[in-house]
Amino acid sequence: MFTLHHHPFCPFSRTVRIAMGEYGMGAEFVEQRTWERRREFLEMNPANTLPVLLIGQAGRIVGLRPILEFLDETKGPSLGPRRMMPTDPYDKAEVRRLLDWFDDNFHGEVTQYLVREKIFKRFMRAEDGGGGPDTRLILAGTKNLKTHMAYISHLAVRRNWLGGDSFSYADVTAAAHLSCLDYLGDVPWDEYEQAKNWYARVKSRPSFRPLLVDQVPGMRPAASYVDLDF
Amino acid sequence: MFTLHHHPFCPFSRTVRIAMGEYGMGAEFVEQRTWERRREFLEMNPANTLPVLLIGQAGRIVGLRPILEFLDETKGPSLGPRRMMPTDPYDKAEVRRLLDWFDDNFHGEVTQYLVREKIFKRFMRAEDGGGGPDTRLILAGTKNLKTHMAYISHLAVRRNWLGGDSFSYADVTAAAHLSCLDYLGDVPWDEYEQAKNWYARVKSRPSFRPLLVDQVPGMRPAASYVDLDF
């Protein structure tokens, strides 16, 4: 029995949800709003980061990278050619480089600004940092997104999937970030056709579908969000 | 033939240097000052992060986590019981959780402030962010360090090494961060005896010695820095 502590619009949580879908894993989901700093969650993960995967009564895997590696180690071989982490050490290093790229750089320069300002702040109390969105941060995130879209296109032109020949965790994490921004209608798809074509292929996977059902209360998704032919 | 692009006071680079010492690997070292954003380094690693490990003519492993995982996969088994990544998937997850703890949380809340303000800024041009240290950031880093020292002590009391029974990458990365701060004389060792005893054990390893030779030009290390009985 798996339990995932997550947030529907946390890109790291979304990455794990897509990966679990690929592995065919069901789970119980517990929503965490980390800005509330709930004591019981801090005891589970003092870093106060999402996601956390609980396995049975005693197993606990904390954080995105540890979860992805754990799932690959314990379930990867069962996927055969659909395994999301390559087996060659150099190919693995490239997938891991891209995980860092999206989860550190892309997140720090884009997702964090746009998702926090436009979504999370709606649910934060003033003392937790809530309030109106900071338009300077939104502008910075929007500007940085263009650089990242160019890099995704650069990779998509040269490779079958972002990390190499096969669909990998690099595609999962990149698409998870973009899916949050796509909900907001913030992705300039038409300016980056190769990135768009790559994303359409990820979006059409069954593992991606559950994400498209999530809604921010009081905030409808952009028209392109659920459309597979956006 | 290995080449490590690094900086002597980059904690991520120091982690890899200690790990390479444990593996008995020699390397050529190339110092990078990432704030200069050198074109040839950006072509090697567009994320502009350290370290980058070059292997032979064509191999390139970018970033701390990819390098540590690569070295464990390719050289870990040769260390036998001294292997720095456990083999049990749950134990690995705990070591990886602590890597994230030190390289994300500890770095973001402590090392980044103190090392940047006190060391890196001395070598930065004004247009790259150089100048006098920002005392507010130094105070924040110094305050946050106490919380982290308490957590290290908490782990050191309960376990033989920080990540579990055996010396692991968790110890390597934690000690790498602390070694930068120790150079500055910023670690309140006497208030955290268990953390001090744990660090003394790491510091006495031969793999750690090369770090103690590094000096910041024009800035002598604190008296405790090279002393194994600090």
mmCIF file of C-alpha atoms in Angstrom, chain A residues 44-49 55 58-66 69-70 73-74 87-90 92-93 96-97 100-101 104-105 151, chain B residues 44-49 55 58-66 69-70 73-74 87-90 92-93 96-97 100-101 104-105 151:
data_model
loop_
_atom_site.group_PDB
_atom_site.id
_atom_site.type_symbol
_atom_site.label_atom_id
_atom_site.label_comp_id
_atom_site.label_asym_id
_atom_site.label_seq_id
_atom_site.Cartn_x
_atom_site.Cartn_y
_atom_site.Cartn_z
ATOM 1 C CA MET A 44 7.780 12.987 8.589
ATOM 2 C CA ASN A 45 10.083 15.290 6.626
ATOM 3 C CA PRO A 46 11.956 18.023 8.489
ATOM 4 C CA ALA A 47 12.925 19.595 5.155
ATOM 5 C CA ASN A 48 9.184 20.302 4.622
ATOM 6 C CA THR A 49 9.455 19.371 0.946
ATOM 7 C CA ILE A 55 5.154 2.284 1.754
ATOM 8 C CA ALA A 58 7.130 1.631 8.018
ATOM 9 C CA GLY A 59 8.671 2.561 4.673
ATOM 10 C CA ARG A 60 9.246 6.229 3.982
ATOM 11 C CA ILE A 61 10.997 7.741 0.965
ATOM 12 C CA VAL A 62 11.480 11.484 1.231
ATOM 13 C CA GLY A 63 11.905 13.811 -1.699
ATOM 14 C CA LEU A 64 11.679 13.672 -5.468
ATOM 15 C CA ARG A 65 15.110 12.318 -6.423
ATOM 16 C CA PRO A 66 15.159 9.638 -3.706
ATOM 17 C CA GLU A 69 15.718 6.398 -7.836
ATOM 18 C CA PHE A 70 13.936 4.078 -5.386
ATOM 19 C CA GLU A 73 15.688 0.347 -8.386
ATOM 20 C CA THR A 74 12.707 -1.591 -7.119
ATOM 21 C CA THR A 87 20.961 1.384 -17.571
ATOM 22 C CA ASP A 88 24.212 2.734 -19.078
ATOM 23 C CA PRO A 89 25.976 4.883 -16.430
ATOM 24 C CA TYR A 90 26.692 7.730 -18.883
ATOM 25 C CA LYS A 92 21.885 7.756 -16.525
ATOM 26 C CA ALA A 93 24.129 10.740 -15.803
ATOM 27 C CA ARG A 96 20.079 12.954 -13.879
ATOM 28 C CA ARG A 97 21.660 16.142 -15.241
ATOM 29 C CA ASP A 100 18.673 18.761 -11.851
ATOM 30 C CA TRP A 101 18.164 21.174 -14.738
ATOM 31 C CA ASP A 104 16.687 23.220 -9.755
ATOM 32 C CA ASN A 105 17.114 25.679 -12.630
ATOM 33 C CA TYR A 151 16.482 24.742 -24.510
ATOM 34 C CA MET B 44 30.294 22.237 -21.055
ATOM 35 C CA ASN B 45 27.487 22.856 -18.558
ATOM 36 C CA PRO B 46 24.735 25.328 -19.467
ATOM 37 C CA ALA B 47 23.518 25.250 -15.848
ATOM 38 C CA ASN B 48 26.867 26.862 -14.896
ATOM 39 C CA THR B 49 27.129 24.681 -11.801
ATOM 40 C CA ILE B 55 36.502 11.208 -18.249
ATOM 41 C CA ALA B 58 34.468 12.183 -24.444
ATOM 42 C CA GLY B 59 32.930 11.371 -21.065
ATOM 43 C CA ARG B 60 31.282 14.184 -19.190
ATOM 44 C CA ILE B 61 29.312 13.917 -15.948
ATOM 45 C CA VAL B 62 27.666 17.179 -14.920
ATOM 46 C CA GLY B 63 26.712 18.062 -11.395
ATOM 47 C CA LEU B 64 27.185 16.710 -7.907
ATOM 48 C CA ARG B 65 24.416 14.109 -7.691
ATOM 49 C CA PRO B 66 25.047 12.663 -11.158
ATOM 50 C CA GLU B 69 25.766 8.201 -8.467
ATOM 51 C CA PHE B 70 28.044 7.555 -11.460
ATOM 52 C CA GLU B 73 27.717 2.668 -10.044
ATOM 53 C CA THR B 74 31.087 2.329 -11.741
ATOM 54 C CA THR B 87 22.942 -1.282 -1.413
ATOM 55 C CA ASP B 88 19.534 -1.637 0.275
ATOM 56 C CA PRO B 89 17.028 0.633 -1.543
ATOM 57 C CA TYR B 90 15.596 2.085 1.690
ATOM 58 C CA LYS B 92 20.003 4.432 -0.223
ATOM 59 C CA ALA B 93 16.904 6.615 0.018
ATOM 60 C CA ARG B 96 19.929 10.502 -0.781
ATOM 61 C CA ARG B 97 17.509 12.349 1.513
ATOM 62 C CA ASP B 100 19.320 16.795 -0.568
ATOM 63 C CA TRP B 101 19.214 18.062 3.010
ATOM 64 C CA ASP B 104 19.684 22.076 -0.849
ATOM 65 C CA ASN B 105 18.673 23.112 2.670
ATOM 66 C CA TYR B 151 20.273 18.350 13.496
#
